[in-house]
């Protein structure tokens, strides 16, 4: 891989891009989107060929890690073709975040297409709670998807849990034990204040990573892991288990000083920060330059100067970021 040519004004090297392939999803998770969503018209969405061009350009600029996100990436038609294309770029790490619903039939094909790792969302082990959080999800389908991913032989599988007080916080020990039994990692995530929601008060539902860690320590010793995850999670190991426990803490321990990533929405907006609106329109560049990627490369390089030093999430005031997580790219 070439050395990254993407460095921002604060000396941070950007070598990780998250590409959203769709804003659509077969779930309606309460922290991610409204129950009655209006999705983007097709002409506003990047084609798979355009997404591949963006991925290839980032790879040529030294990006080592690409993650496909959504919405739910596996509901995008012909997604396997995109996975196969990006899988040929020789990336150090090629991953996908998914709700797991399509994995029972797609896990093996995804691995064969070149995907290295999967992050699977799992917010509850209780069928009723799972349905209340996801609104439309079936827990049994996700459980089958986790097993299918394990059987397919992925290099790494991680469960992602957004912890919400009064909804699933009491399940933390059970979720850790579930991850241990399955031999997969698990990461607990503080809810991010993106989009206007009505299901709960974010201030009242907020559960900090420190609180979650204290609960787990009542059951298991946690030893800080020495390896770098290449992302925002801080990992811990438990004696006697290969399972790692991670924490993503955008509120309580923000990771801005070491941020190495950017996002591209399915509309082709290059977001320089999850918690700010700084962005550049890559769709216009892609469609205005259909043959050469030179202009696209230079636009991405120049955009690094827009990357802010840090975000300012606030649980108590008005929502600063009006776009939902499914619009951002999970």
PDB file of C-alpha atoms in Angstrom:
ATOM      1  CA  UNK A   1       0.000   0.000   0.000  1.00  0.00           C
ATOM      2  CA  UNK A   2       1.289   3.529  -0.717  1.00  0.00           C
ATOM      3  CA  UNK A   3       1.769   5.814   2.290  1.00  0.00           C
ATOM      4  CA  UNK A   4      -1.268   7.983   2.949  1.00  0.00           C
ATOM      5  CA  UNK A   5      -1.258  11.328   1.182  1.00  0.00           C
ATOM      6  CA  UNK A   6      -4.126  12.588   3.336  1.00  0.00           C
ATOM      7  CA  UNK A   7      -3.097  14.746   6.296  1.00  0.00           C
ATOM      8  CA  UNK A   8      -5.201  17.437   7.959  1.00  0.00           C
ATOM      9  CA  UNK A   9      -4.207  20.813   9.459  1.00  0.00           C
ATOM     10  CA  UNK A  10      -3.645  19.204  12.864  1.00  0.00           C
ATOM     11  CA  UNK A  11      -1.132  16.633  11.646  1.00  0.00           C
ATOM     12  CA  UNK A  12      -3.551  13.697  11.714  1.00  0.00           C
ATOM     13  CA  UNK A  13      -3.143  11.133   8.944  1.00  0.00           C
ATOM     14  CA  UNK A  14      -6.403   9.947   7.419  1.00  0.00           C
ATOM     15  CA  UNK A  15      -6.116   6.297   6.343  1.00  0.00           C
ATOM     16  CA  UNK A  16      -9.645   5.001   7.023  1.00  0.00           C
ATOM     17  CA  UNK A  17     -12.829   5.783   5.082  1.00  0.00           C
ATOM     18  CA  UNK A  18     -16.380   4.654   5.770  1.00  0.00           C
ATOM     19  CA  UNK A  19     -18.474   4.440   2.605  1.00  0.00           C
ATOM     20  CA  UNK A  20     -22.251   4.415   2.856  1.00  0.00           C
ATOM     21  CA  UNK A  21     -23.826   2.361   0.081  1.00  0.00           C
ATOM     22  CA  UNK A  22     -27.475   3.100   0.951  1.00  0.00           C
ATOM     23  CA  UNK A  23     -29.634   5.158   3.294  1.00  0.00           C
ATOM     24  CA  UNK A  24     -32.252   2.379   3.307  1.00  0.00           C
ATOM     25  CA  UNK A  25     -32.625  -0.301   5.944  1.00  0.00           C
ATOM     26  CA  UNK A  26     -34.963  -3.154   6.812  1.00  0.00           C
ATOM     27  CA  UNK A  27     -34.827  -2.089  10.500  1.00  0.00           C
ATOM     28  CA  UNK A  28     -35.891   1.249  12.022  1.00  0.00           C
ATOM     29  CA  UNK A  29     -33.636   1.440  15.090  1.00  0.00           C
ATOM     30  CA  UNK A  30     -34.770   4.172  17.480  1.00  0.00           C
ATOM     31  CA  UNK A  31     -31.319   5.803  17.756  1.00  0.00           C
ATOM     32  CA  UNK A  32     -30.674   5.720  14.003  1.00  0.00           C
ATOM     33  CA  UNK A  33     -33.773   6.944  12.159  1.00  0.00           C
ATOM     34  CA  UNK A  34     -37.391   7.962  12.437  1.00  0.00           C
ATOM     35  CA  UNK A  35     -40.088   5.303  12.156  1.00  0.00           C
ATOM     36  CA  UNK A  36     -41.559   6.887   9.033  1.00  0.00           C
ATOM     37  CA  UNK A  37     -38.546   7.752   6.897  1.00  0.00           C
ATOM     38  CA  UNK A  38     -38.386   9.392   3.478  1.00  0.00           C
ATOM     39  CA  UNK A  39     -35.457   7.904   1.571  1.00  0.00           C
ATOM     40  CA  UNK A  40     -33.395   9.508  -1.176  1.00  0.00           C
ATOM     41  CA  UNK A  41     -34.548   9.361  -4.800  1.00  0.00           C
ATOM     42  CA  UNK A  42     -32.371   7.093  -6.928  1.00  0.00           C
ATOM     43  CA  UNK A  43     -30.744   9.852  -8.979  1.00  0.00           C
ATOM     44  CA  UNK A  44     -29.301  11.422  -5.822  1.00  0.00           C
ATOM     45  CA  UNK A  45     -27.642   8.171  -4.768  1.00  0.00           C
ATOM     46  CA  UNK A  46     -24.182   7.220  -6.014  1.00  0.00           C
ATOM     47  CA  UNK A  47     -24.138   4.253  -8.365  1.00  0.00           C
ATOM     48  CA  UNK A  48     -22.093   1.218  -7.352  1.00  0.00           C
ATOM     49  CA  UNK A  49     -19.589   2.175 -10.043  1.00  0.00           C
ATOM     50  CA  UNK A  50     -19.245   5.657  -8.537  1.00  0.00           C
ATOM     51  CA  UNK A  51     -18.796   4.205  -5.044  1.00  0.00           C
ATOM     52  CA  UNK A  52     -16.085   1.914  -6.431  1.00  0.00           C
ATOM     53  CA  UNK A  53     -14.345   4.931  -8.024  1.00  0.00           C
ATOM     54  CA  UNK A  54     -14.353   6.711  -4.660  1.00  0.00           C
ATOM     55  CA  UNK A  55     -12.989   3.602  -2.934  1.00  0.00           C
ATOM     56  CA  UNK A  56     -10.274   3.118  -5.545  1.00  0.00           C
ATOM     57  CA  UNK A  57      -9.250   6.773  -5.330  1.00  0.00           C
ATOM     58  CA  UNK A  58      -8.956   6.626  -1.545  1.00  0.00           C
ATOM     59  CA  UNK A  59      -6.935   3.421  -1.908  1.00  0.00           C
ATOM     60  CA  UNK A  60      -4.621   5.119  -4.421  1.00  0.00           C
ATOM     61  CA  UNK A  61      -4.170   7.937  -1.862  1.00  0.00           C
ATOM     62  CA  UNK A  62      -2.917   5.465   0.735  1.00  0.00           C
ATOM     63  CA  UNK A  63      -6.108   4.502   2.572  1.00  0.00           C
ATOM     64  CA  UNK A  64      -5.519   1.203   4.373  1.00  0.00           C
ATOM     65  CA  UNK A  65      -9.022   0.552   5.688  1.00  0.00           C
ATOM     66  CA  UNK A  66     -12.437   0.794   4.058  1.00  0.00           C
ATOM     67  CA  UNK A  67     -15.713  -0.020   5.796  1.00  0.00           C
ATOM     68  CA  UNK A  68     -19.025  -0.310   3.953  1.00  0.00           C
ATOM     69  CA  UNK A  69     -21.993   1.040   5.888  1.00  0.00           C
ATOM     70  CA  UNK A  70     -25.606   2.111   5.389  1.00  0.00           C
ATOM     71  CA  UNK A  71     -28.463   2.189   6.279  1.00  0.00           C
ATOM     72  CA  UNK A  72     -28.113  -1.539   5.887  1.00  0.00           C
ATOM     73  CA  UNK A  73     -25.535  -2.217   3.172  1.00  0.00           C
ATOM     74  CA  UNK A  74     -26.834  -5.701   2.386  1.00  0.00           C
ATOM     75  CA  UNK A  75     -30.193  -4.408   1.129  1.00  0.00           C
ATOM     76  CA  UNK A  76     -28.404  -2.635  -1.748  1.00  0.00           C
ATOM     77  CA  UNK A  77     -28.942  -4.532  -4.980  1.00  0.00           C
ATOM     78  CA  UNK A  78     -25.767  -6.120  -6.418  1.00  0.00           C
ATOM     79  CA  UNK A  79     -23.750  -5.285  -3.289  1.00  0.00           C
ATOM     80  CA  UNK A  80     -21.636  -8.427  -3.812  1.00  0.00           C
ATOM     81  CA  UNK A  81     -20.262  -6.948  -7.041  1.00  0.00           C
ATOM     82  CA  UNK A  82     -19.063  -3.877  -5.154  1.00  0.00           C
ATOM     83  CA  UNK A  83     -17.537  -6.040  -2.414  1.00  0.00           C
ATOM     84  CA  UNK A  84     -15.717  -8.097  -5.042  1.00  0.00           C
ATOM     85  CA  UNK A  85     -14.362  -4.943  -6.713  1.00  0.00           C
ATOM     86  CA  UNK A  86     -13.124  -3.281  -3.512  1.00  0.00           C
ATOM     87  CA  UNK A  87     -11.821  -6.633  -2.287  1.00  0.00           C
ATOM     88  CA  UNK A  88      -9.372  -6.602  -5.198  1.00  0.00           C
ATOM     89  CA  UNK A  89      -7.657  -3.369  -4.065  1.00  0.00           C
ATOM     90  CA  UNK A  90      -5.261  -5.034  -1.618  1.00  0.00           C
ATOM     91  CA  UNK A  91      -6.495  -3.190   1.478  1.00  0.00           C
ATOM     92  CA  UNK A  92      -5.056  -4.046   4.878  1.00  0.00           C
ATOM     93  CA  UNK A  93      -8.590  -4.071   6.285  1.00  0.00           C
ATOM     94  CA  UNK A  94     -11.897  -4.322   4.432  1.00  0.00           C
ATOM     95  CA  UNK A  95     -14.971  -4.448   6.668  1.00  0.00           C
ATOM     96  CA  UNK A  96     -18.734  -3.962   6.777  1.00  0.00           C
ATOM     97  CA  UNK A  97     -21.206  -2.847   9.435  1.00  0.00           C
ATOM     98  CA  UNK A  98     -24.509  -4.710   9.190  1.00  0.00           C
ATOM     99  CA  UNK A  99     -27.623  -5.443  11.216  1.00  0.00           C
ATOM    100  CA  UNK A 100     -27.097  -9.115  10.394  1.00  0.00           C
ATOM    101  CA  UNK A 101     -30.534  -9.757   8.912  1.00  0.00           C
ATOM    102  CA  UNK A 102     -29.206 -10.817   5.486  1.00  0.00           C
ATOM    103  CA  UNK A 103     -26.187 -12.770   6.710  1.00  0.00           C
ATOM    104  CA  UNK A 104     -27.892 -16.190   6.864  1.00  0.00           C
ATOM    105  CA  UNK A 105     -27.883 -16.255   3.047  1.00  0.00           C
ATOM    106  CA  UNK A 106     -25.014 -13.854   2.253  1.00  0.00           C
ATOM    107  CA  UNK A 107     -22.194 -14.427   4.768  1.00  0.00           C
ATOM    108  CA  UNK A 108     -20.339 -17.072   2.745  1.00  0.00           C
ATOM    109  CA  UNK A 109     -20.569 -15.076  -0.500  1.00  0.00           C
ATOM    110  CA  UNK A 110     -19.309 -11.922   1.244  1.00  0.00           C
ATOM    111  CA  UNK A 111     -16.247 -13.700   2.570  1.00  0.00           C
ATOM    112  CA  UNK A 112     -15.528 -15.257  -0.822  1.00  0.00           C
ATOM    113  CA  UNK A 113     -15.876 -11.818  -2.436  1.00  0.00           C
ATOM    114  CA  UNK A 114     -12.996 -10.498  -0.315  1.00  0.00           C
ATOM    115  CA  UNK A 115     -14.567  -8.956   2.789  1.00  0.00           C
ATOM    116  CA  UNK A 116     -12.322  -9.406   5.846  1.00  0.00           C
ATOM    117  CA  UNK A 117     -14.427  -8.467   8.855  1.00  0.00           C
ATOM    118  CA  UNK A 118     -17.984  -7.852  10.011  1.00  0.00           C
ATOM    119  CA  UNK A 119     -19.467  -5.612  12.686  1.00  0.00           C
ATOM    120  CA  UNK A 120     -22.950  -6.874  13.559  1.00  0.00           C
ATOM    121  CA  UNK A 121     -25.380  -4.700  15.513  1.00  0.00           C
ATOM    122  CA  UNK A 122     -26.963  -6.474  18.494  1.00  0.00           C
ATOM    123  CA  UNK A 123     -28.710  -4.269  21.052  1.00  0.00           C
ATOM    124  CA  UNK A 124     -30.631  -6.909  22.996  1.00  0.00           C
ATOM    125  CA  UNK A 125     -30.880 -10.668  23.534  1.00  0.00           C
ATOM    126  CA  UNK A 126     -34.561 -10.371  24.441  1.00  0.00           C
ATOM    127  CA  UNK A 127     -36.982 -10.730  21.516  1.00  0.00           C
ATOM    128  CA  UNK A 128     -39.442  -8.104  22.789  1.00  0.00           C
ATOM    129  CA  UNK A 129     -36.760  -5.540  23.670  1.00  0.00           C
ATOM    130  CA  UNK A 130     -35.022  -6.184  20.368  1.00  0.00           C
ATOM    131  CA  UNK A 131     -38.268  -5.493  18.520  1.00  0.00           C
ATOM    132  CA  UNK A 132     -38.885  -2.292  20.504  1.00  0.00           C
ATOM    133  CA  UNK A 133     -35.395  -0.967  19.743  1.00  0.00           C
ATOM    134  CA  UNK A 134     -35.301  -1.997  16.072  1.00  0.00           C
ATOM    135  CA  UNK A 135     -39.080  -1.566  15.516  1.00  0.00           C
ATOM    136  CA  UNK A 136     -39.075  -4.110  12.672  1.00  0.00           C
ATOM    137  CA  UNK A 137     -36.200  -6.503  13.413  1.00  0.00           C
ATOM    138  CA  UNK A 138     -36.377 -10.211  14.225  1.00  0.00           C
ATOM    139  CA  UNK A 139     -33.816 -11.355  16.785  1.00  0.00           C
ATOM    140  CA  UNK A 140     -33.788 -14.961  15.532  1.00  0.00           C
ATOM    141  CA  UNK A 141     -32.773 -13.767  12.068  1.00  0.00           C
ATOM    142  CA  UNK A 142     -29.807 -11.831  13.498  1.00  0.00           C
ATOM    143  CA  UNK A 143     -28.768 -14.778  15.684  1.00  0.00           C
ATOM    144  CA  UNK A 144     -28.759 -16.997  12.592  1.00  0.00           C
ATOM    145  CA  UNK A 145     -26.723 -14.327  10.821  1.00  0.00           C
ATOM    146  CA  UNK A 146     -24.088 -14.291  13.575  1.00  0.00           C
ATOM    147  CA  UNK A 147     -23.757 -18.061  13.338  1.00  0.00           C
ATOM    148  CA  UNK A 148     -23.558 -17.905   9.537  1.00  0.00           C
ATOM    149  CA  UNK A 149     -20.752 -15.337   9.758  1.00  0.00           C
ATOM    150  CA  UNK A 150     -18.816 -17.535  12.182  1.00  0.00           C
ATOM    151  CA  UNK A 151     -19.262 -20.583   9.958  1.00  0.00           C
ATOM    152  CA  UNK A 152     -18.122 -18.592   6.912  1.00  0.00           C
ATOM    153  CA  UNK A 153     -14.732 -18.073   8.584  1.00  0.00           C
ATOM    154  CA  UNK A 154     -14.413 -14.294   8.708  1.00  0.00           C
ATOM    155  CA  UNK A 155     -11.091 -12.974   9.989  1.00  0.00           C
ATOM    156  CA  UNK A 156     -12.901 -10.908  12.603  1.00  0.00           C
ATOM    157  CA  UNK A 157     -16.463 -10.575  13.881  1.00  0.00           C
ATOM    158  CA  UNK A 158     -17.548  -7.892  16.338  1.00  0.00           C
ATOM    159  CA  UNK A 159     -20.906  -7.189  17.918  1.00  0.00           C
ATOM    160  CA  UNK A 160     -21.940  -3.538  18.338  1.00  0.00           C
ATOM    161  CA  UNK A 161     -24.313  -2.523  21.133  1.00  0.00           C
ATOM    162  CA  UNK A 162     -25.665   1.002  21.635  1.00  0.00           C
ATOM    163  CA  UNK A 163     -26.379   1.190  25.368  1.00  0.00           C
ATOM    164  CA  UNK A 164     -29.536   3.061  26.423  1.00  0.00           C
ATOM    165  CA  UNK A 165     -30.636   3.466  30.034  1.00  0.00           C
ATOM    166  CA  UNK A 166     -34.049   1.968  30.618  1.00  0.00           C
ATOM    167  CA  UNK A 167     -33.945   0.003  27.363  1.00  0.00           C
ATOM    168  CA  UNK A 168     -31.028  -2.444  27.402  1.00  0.00           C
ATOM    169  CA  UNK A 169     -28.429  -1.302  29.972  1.00  0.00           C
ATOM    170  CA  UNK A 170     -29.286  -4.150  32.360  1.00  0.00           C
ATOM    171  CA  UNK A 171     -28.331  -6.651  29.623  1.00  0.00           C
ATOM    172  CA  UNK A 172     -24.653  -5.639  29.497  1.00  0.00           C
ATOM    173  CA  UNK A 173     -23.335  -8.659  31.487  1.00  0.00           C
ATOM    174  CA  UNK A 174     -25.482 -11.068  29.461  1.00  0.00           C
ATOM    175  CA  UNK A 175     -24.266  -9.561  26.177  1.00  0.00           C
ATOM    176  CA  UNK A 176     -20.637  -9.936  27.268  1.00  0.00           C
ATOM    177  CA  UNK A 177     -21.240 -13.578  28.182  1.00  0.00           C
ATOM    178  CA  UNK A 178     -22.967 -14.147  24.827  1.00  0.00           C
ATOM    179  CA  UNK A 179     -19.913 -12.732  22.993  1.00  0.00           C
ATOM    180  CA  UNK A 180     -17.634 -14.971  25.052  1.00  0.00           C
ATOM    181  CA  UNK A 181     -19.680 -18.057  24.172  1.00  0.00           C
ATOM    182  CA  UNK A 182     -19.619 -17.192  20.474  1.00  0.00           C
ATOM    183  CA  UNK A 183     -15.904 -16.315  20.494  1.00  0.00           C
ATOM    184  CA  UNK A 184     -16.453 -12.837  19.038  1.00  0.00           C
ATOM    185  CA  UNK A 185     -15.584  -9.312  20.201  1.00  0.00           C
ATOM    186  CA  UNK A 186     -18.170  -6.836  21.476  1.00  0.00           C
ATOM    187  CA  UNK A 187     -18.163  -3.037  21.578  1.00  0.00           C
ATOM    188  CA  UNK A 188     -20.462  -0.863  23.676  1.00  0.00           C
ATOM    189  CA  UNK A 189     -21.272   2.504  22.104  1.00  0.00           C
ATOM    190  CA  UNK A 190     -22.542   5.729  23.634  1.00  0.00           C
ATOM    191  CA  UNK A 191     -25.549   7.027  21.696  1.00  0.00           C
ATOM    192  CA  UNK A 192     -24.634   9.776  19.243  1.00  0.00           C
ATOM    193  CA  UNK A 193     -26.986  12.800  19.010  1.00  0.00           C
ATOM    194  CA  UNK A 194     -27.725  12.680  15.284  1.00  0.00           C
ATOM    195  CA  UNK A 195     -31.196  13.577  14.043  1.00  0.00           C
ATOM    196  CA  UNK A 196     -34.321  14.644  15.906  1.00  0.00           C
ATOM    197  CA  UNK A 197     -35.881  11.639  17.670  1.00  0.00           C
ATOM    198  CA  UNK A 198     -39.074  11.249  19.710  1.00  0.00           C
ATOM    199  CA  UNK A 199     -38.629   7.754  21.172  1.00  0.00           C
ATOM    200  CA  UNK A 200     -36.625   8.828  24.214  1.00  0.00           C
ATOM    201  CA  UNK A 201     -34.843  11.753  25.866  1.00  0.00           C
ATOM    202  CA  UNK A 202     -31.182  11.370  24.953  1.00  0.00           C
ATOM    203  CA  UNK A 203     -30.006  13.006  28.167  1.00  0.00           C
ATOM    204  CA  UNK A 204     -32.018  10.595  30.308  1.00  0.00           C
ATOM    205  CA  UNK A 205     -31.123   7.534  28.191  1.00  0.00           C
ATOM    206  CA  UNK A 206     -27.397   8.313  28.059  1.00  0.00           C
ATOM    207  CA  UNK A 207     -25.195   5.598  29.545  1.00  0.00           C
ATOM    208  CA  UNK A 208     -21.485   6.405  29.667  1.00  0.00           C
ATOM    209  CA  UNK A 209     -18.722   3.963  28.816  1.00  0.00           C
ATOM    210  CA  UNK A 210     -17.406   4.319  32.382  1.00  0.00           C
ATOM    211  CA  UNK A 211     -20.751   3.107  33.750  1.00  0.00           C
ATOM    212  CA  UNK A 212     -20.782   0.130  31.381  1.00  0.00           C
ATOM    213  CA  UNK A 213     -17.178  -0.731  32.234  1.00  0.00           C
ATOM    214  CA  UNK A 214     -17.954  -0.652  35.958  1.00  0.00           C
ATOM    215  CA  UNK A 215     -20.843  -3.084  35.447  1.00  0.00           C
ATOM    216  CA  UNK A 216     -18.673  -5.514  33.470  1.00  0.00           C
ATOM    217  CA  UNK A 217     -15.930  -5.374  36.107  1.00  0.00           C
ATOM    218  CA  UNK A 218     -18.391  -6.793  38.634  1.00  0.00           C
ATOM    219  CA  UNK A 219     -18.274  -9.998  36.562  1.00  0.00           C
ATOM    220  CA  UNK A 220     -14.937 -10.013  34.694  1.00  0.00           C
ATOM    221  CA  UNK A 221     -11.480  -8.489  35.057  1.00  0.00           C
ATOM    222  CA  UNK A 222     -10.737  -6.058  32.241  1.00  0.00           C
ATOM    223  CA  UNK A 223      -7.137  -5.572  31.119  1.00  0.00           C
ATOM    224  CA  UNK A 224      -6.387  -2.777  28.611  1.00  0.00           C
ATOM    225  CA  UNK A 225      -5.438  -4.282  25.238  1.00  0.00           C
ATOM    226  CA  UNK A 226      -2.143  -3.173  23.741  1.00  0.00           C
ATOM    227  CA  UNK A 227      -3.039  -3.481  20.061  1.00  0.00           C
ATOM    228  CA  UNK A 228      -4.423  -0.553  18.050  1.00  0.00           C
ATOM    229  CA  UNK A 229      -7.882  -1.221  16.636  1.00  0.00           C
ATOM    230  CA  UNK A 230      -7.373   1.255  13.781  1.00  0.00           C
ATOM    231  CA  UNK A 231     -10.651   2.918  14.782  1.00  0.00           C
ATOM    232  CA  UNK A 232     -12.243   4.797  17.681  1.00  0.00           C
ATOM    233  CA  UNK A 233     -12.784   1.846  20.073  1.00  0.00           C
ATOM    234  CA  UNK A 234     -10.709   1.353  23.221  1.00  0.00           C
ATOM    235  CA  UNK A 235     -10.359  -2.383  23.829  1.00  0.00           C
ATOM    236  CA  UNK A 236      -9.950  -4.536  26.914  1.00  0.00           C
ATOM    237  CA  UNK A 237      -9.204  -8.228  27.295  1.00  0.00           C
ATOM    238  CA  UNK A 238     -10.603 -10.664  29.854  1.00  0.00           C
ATOM    239  CA  UNK A 239      -8.383 -13.371  31.367  1.00  0.00           C
ATOM    240  CA  UNK A 240      -9.361 -16.795  30.089  1.00  0.00           C
ATOM    241  CA  UNK A 241     -11.173 -15.535  26.992  1.00  0.00           C
ATOM    242  CA  UNK A 242     -10.220 -14.473  23.466  1.00  0.00           C
ATOM    243  CA  UNK A 243     -13.158 -12.035  23.384  1.00  0.00           C
ATOM    244  CA  UNK A 244     -12.240  -8.356  23.539  1.00  0.00           C
ATOM    245  CA  UNK A 245     -14.579  -5.751  25.011  1.00  0.00           C
ATOM    246  CA  UNK A 246     -14.479  -2.340  23.339  1.00  0.00           C
ATOM    247  CA  UNK A 247     -15.896   1.068  24.183  1.00  0.00           C
ATOM    248  CA  UNK A 248     -16.697   3.891  21.771  1.00  0.00           C
ATOM    249  CA  UNK A 249     -17.156   7.055  23.811  1.00  0.00           C
ATOM    250  CA  UNK A 250     -17.890  10.124  21.670  1.00  0.00           C
ATOM    251  CA  UNK A 251     -19.215  11.985  24.736  1.00  0.00           C
ATOM    252  CA  UNK A 252     -17.244  10.885  27.772  1.00  0.00           C
ATOM    253  CA  UNK A 253     -13.819  10.200  26.227  1.00  0.00           C
ATOM    254  CA  UNK A 254     -13.864  11.645  22.745  1.00  0.00           C
ATOM    255  CA  UNK A 255     -11.276  10.327  20.323  1.00  0.00           C
ATOM    256  CA  UNK A 256     -10.834  13.472  18.223  1.00  0.00           C
ATOM    257  CA  UNK A 257      -7.099  13.886  18.852  1.00  0.00           C
ATOM    258  CA  UNK A 258      -6.348  10.596  17.091  1.00  0.00           C
ATOM    259  CA  UNK A 259      -9.149  10.663  14.492  1.00  0.00           C
ATOM    260  CA  UNK A 260      -7.907   8.960  11.325  1.00  0.00           C
ATOM    261  CA  UNK A 261     -11.189   8.644   9.401  1.00  0.00           C
ATOM    262  CA  UNK A 262     -13.672  10.348   7.136  1.00  0.00           C
ATOM    263  CA  UNK A 263     -17.075   9.302   5.795  1.00  0.00           C
ATOM    264  CA  UNK A 264     -18.698   9.412   2.387  1.00  0.00           C
ATOM    265  CA  UNK A 265     -22.498   9.480   2.392  1.00  0.00           C
ATOM    266  CA  UNK A 266     -24.504   7.622  -0.226  1.00  0.00           C
ATOM    267  CA  UNK A 267     -25.186  11.030  -1.837  1.00  0.00           C
ATOM    268  CA  UNK A 268     -21.451  11.440  -2.300  1.00  0.00           C
ATOM    269  CA  UNK A 269     -20.823  14.024   0.407  1.00  0.00           C
ATOM    270  CA  UNK A 270     -17.397  13.646   1.986  1.00  0.00           C
ATOM    271  CA  UNK A 271     -17.960  14.254   5.713  1.00  0.00           C
ATOM    272  CA  UNK A 272     -14.801  15.292   7.499  1.00  0.00           C
ATOM    273  CA  UNK A 273     -16.263  14.791  10.994  1.00  0.00           C
ATOM    274  CA  UNK A 274     -19.179  12.781  12.390  1.00  0.00           C
ATOM    275  CA  UNK A 275     -20.145  15.624  14.730  1.00  0.00           C
ATOM    276  CA  UNK A 276     -19.847  18.552  12.338  1.00  0.00           C
ATOM    277  CA  UNK A 277     -21.352  19.510   8.994  1.00  0.00           C
ATOM    278  CA  UNK A 278     -18.021  20.171   7.207  1.00  0.00           C
ATOM    279  CA  UNK A 279     -18.352  18.387   3.868  1.00  0.00           C
ATOM    280  CA  UNK A 280     -17.432  18.382   0.181  1.00  0.00           C
ATOM    281  CA  UNK A 281     -19.627  17.286  -2.746  1.00  0.00           C
ATOM    282  CA  UNK A 282     -17.843  14.370  -4.437  1.00  0.00           C
ATOM    283  CA  UNK A 283     -20.886  13.430  -6.539  1.00  0.00           C
ATOM    284  CA  UNK A 284     -20.566  16.648  -8.532  1.00  0.00           C
ATOM    285  CA  UNK A 285     -16.869  15.907  -9.160  1.00  0.00           C
ATOM    286  CA  UNK A 286     -17.565  12.275 -10.110  1.00  0.00           C
ATOM    287  CA  UNK A 287     -20.292  13.149 -12.600  1.00  0.00           C
ATOM    288  CA  UNK A 288     -18.433  16.137 -13.982  1.00  0.00           C
ATOM    289  CA  UNK A 289     -15.301  14.043 -14.608  1.00  0.00           C
ATOM    290  CA  UNK A 290     -16.518  10.615 -15.762  1.00  0.00           C
ATOM    291  CA  UNK A 291     -13.213   9.452 -17.281  1.00  0.00           C
ATOM    292  CA  UNK A 292     -10.321  10.727 -15.156  1.00  0.00           C
ATOM    293  CA  UNK A 293     -10.006  10.501 -11.355  1.00  0.00           C
ATOM    294  CA  UNK A 294      -7.406  13.279 -11.146  1.00  0.00           C
ATOM    295  CA  UNK A 295      -9.921  15.944 -10.124  1.00  0.00           C
ATOM    296  CA  UNK A 296     -11.472  13.554  -7.578  1.00  0.00           C
ATOM    297  CA  UNK A 297      -8.065  12.861  -6.043  1.00  0.00           C
ATOM    298  CA  UNK A 298      -7.230  16.550  -5.717  1.00  0.00           C
ATOM    299  CA  UNK A 299     -10.650  17.369  -4.268  1.00  0.00           C
ATOM    300  CA  UNK A 300     -10.189  14.727  -1.550  1.00  0.00           C
ATOM    301  CA  UNK A 301      -6.649  15.956  -0.770  1.00  0.00           C
ATOM    302  CA  UNK A 302      -7.836  19.581  -0.541  1.00  0.00           C
ATOM    303  CA  UNK A 303     -10.802  18.597   1.645  1.00  0.00           C
ATOM    304  CA  UNK A 304      -8.483  17.533   4.470  1.00  0.00           C
ATOM    305  CA  UNK A 305      -8.036  21.220   5.331  1.00  0.00           C
ATOM    306  CA  UNK A 306     -11.738  21.309   6.292  1.00  0.00           C
ATOM    307  CA  UNK A 307     -11.431  18.562   8.902  1.00  0.00           C
ATOM    308  CA  UNK A 308     -12.154  20.238  12.272  1.00  0.00           C
ATOM    309  CA  UNK A 309     -10.076  19.704  15.385  1.00  0.00           C
ATOM    310  CA  UNK A 310     -12.953  18.128  17.332  1.00  0.00           C
ATOM    311  CA  UNK A 311     -16.687  17.681  17.636  1.00  0.00           C
ATOM    312  CA  UNK A 312     -18.958  19.179  20.305  1.00  0.00           C
ATOM    313  CA  UNK A 313     -21.713  16.712  21.152  1.00  0.00           C
ATOM    314  CA  UNK A 314     -24.276  18.015  23.650  1.00  0.00           C
ATOM    315  CA  UNK A 315     -27.007  15.863  25.170  1.00  0.00           C
ATOM    316  CA  UNK A 316     -28.983  18.669  26.747  1.00  0.00           C
ATOM    317  CA  UNK A 317     -29.429  21.353  24.106  1.00  0.00           C
ATOM    318  CA  UNK A 318     -30.930  21.371  20.630  1.00  0.00           C
ATOM    319  CA  UNK A 319     -29.705  18.777  18.157  1.00  0.00           C
ATOM    320  CA  UNK A 320     -26.698  20.239  16.350  1.00  0.00           C
ATOM    321  CA  UNK A 321     -26.648  17.599  13.588  1.00  0.00           C
ATOM    322  CA  UNK A 322     -30.029  17.211  11.911  1.00  0.00           C
ATOM    323  CA  UNK A 323     -29.074  14.281   9.650  1.00  0.00           C
ATOM    324  CA  UNK A 324     -29.901  10.831  10.975  1.00  0.00           C
ATOM    325  CA  UNK A 325     -27.272   8.145  11.369  1.00  0.00           C
ATOM    326  CA  UNK A 326     -28.612   6.259   8.335  1.00  0.00           C
ATOM    327  CA  UNK A 327     -27.920   9.418   6.268  1.00  0.00           C
ATOM    328  CA  UNK A 328     -24.448   9.773   7.738  1.00  0.00           C
ATOM    329  CA  UNK A 329     -23.244   6.219   7.227  1.00  0.00           C
ATOM    330  CA  UNK A 330     -23.106   4.158  10.419  1.00  0.00           C
TER     331      UNK A 330
END
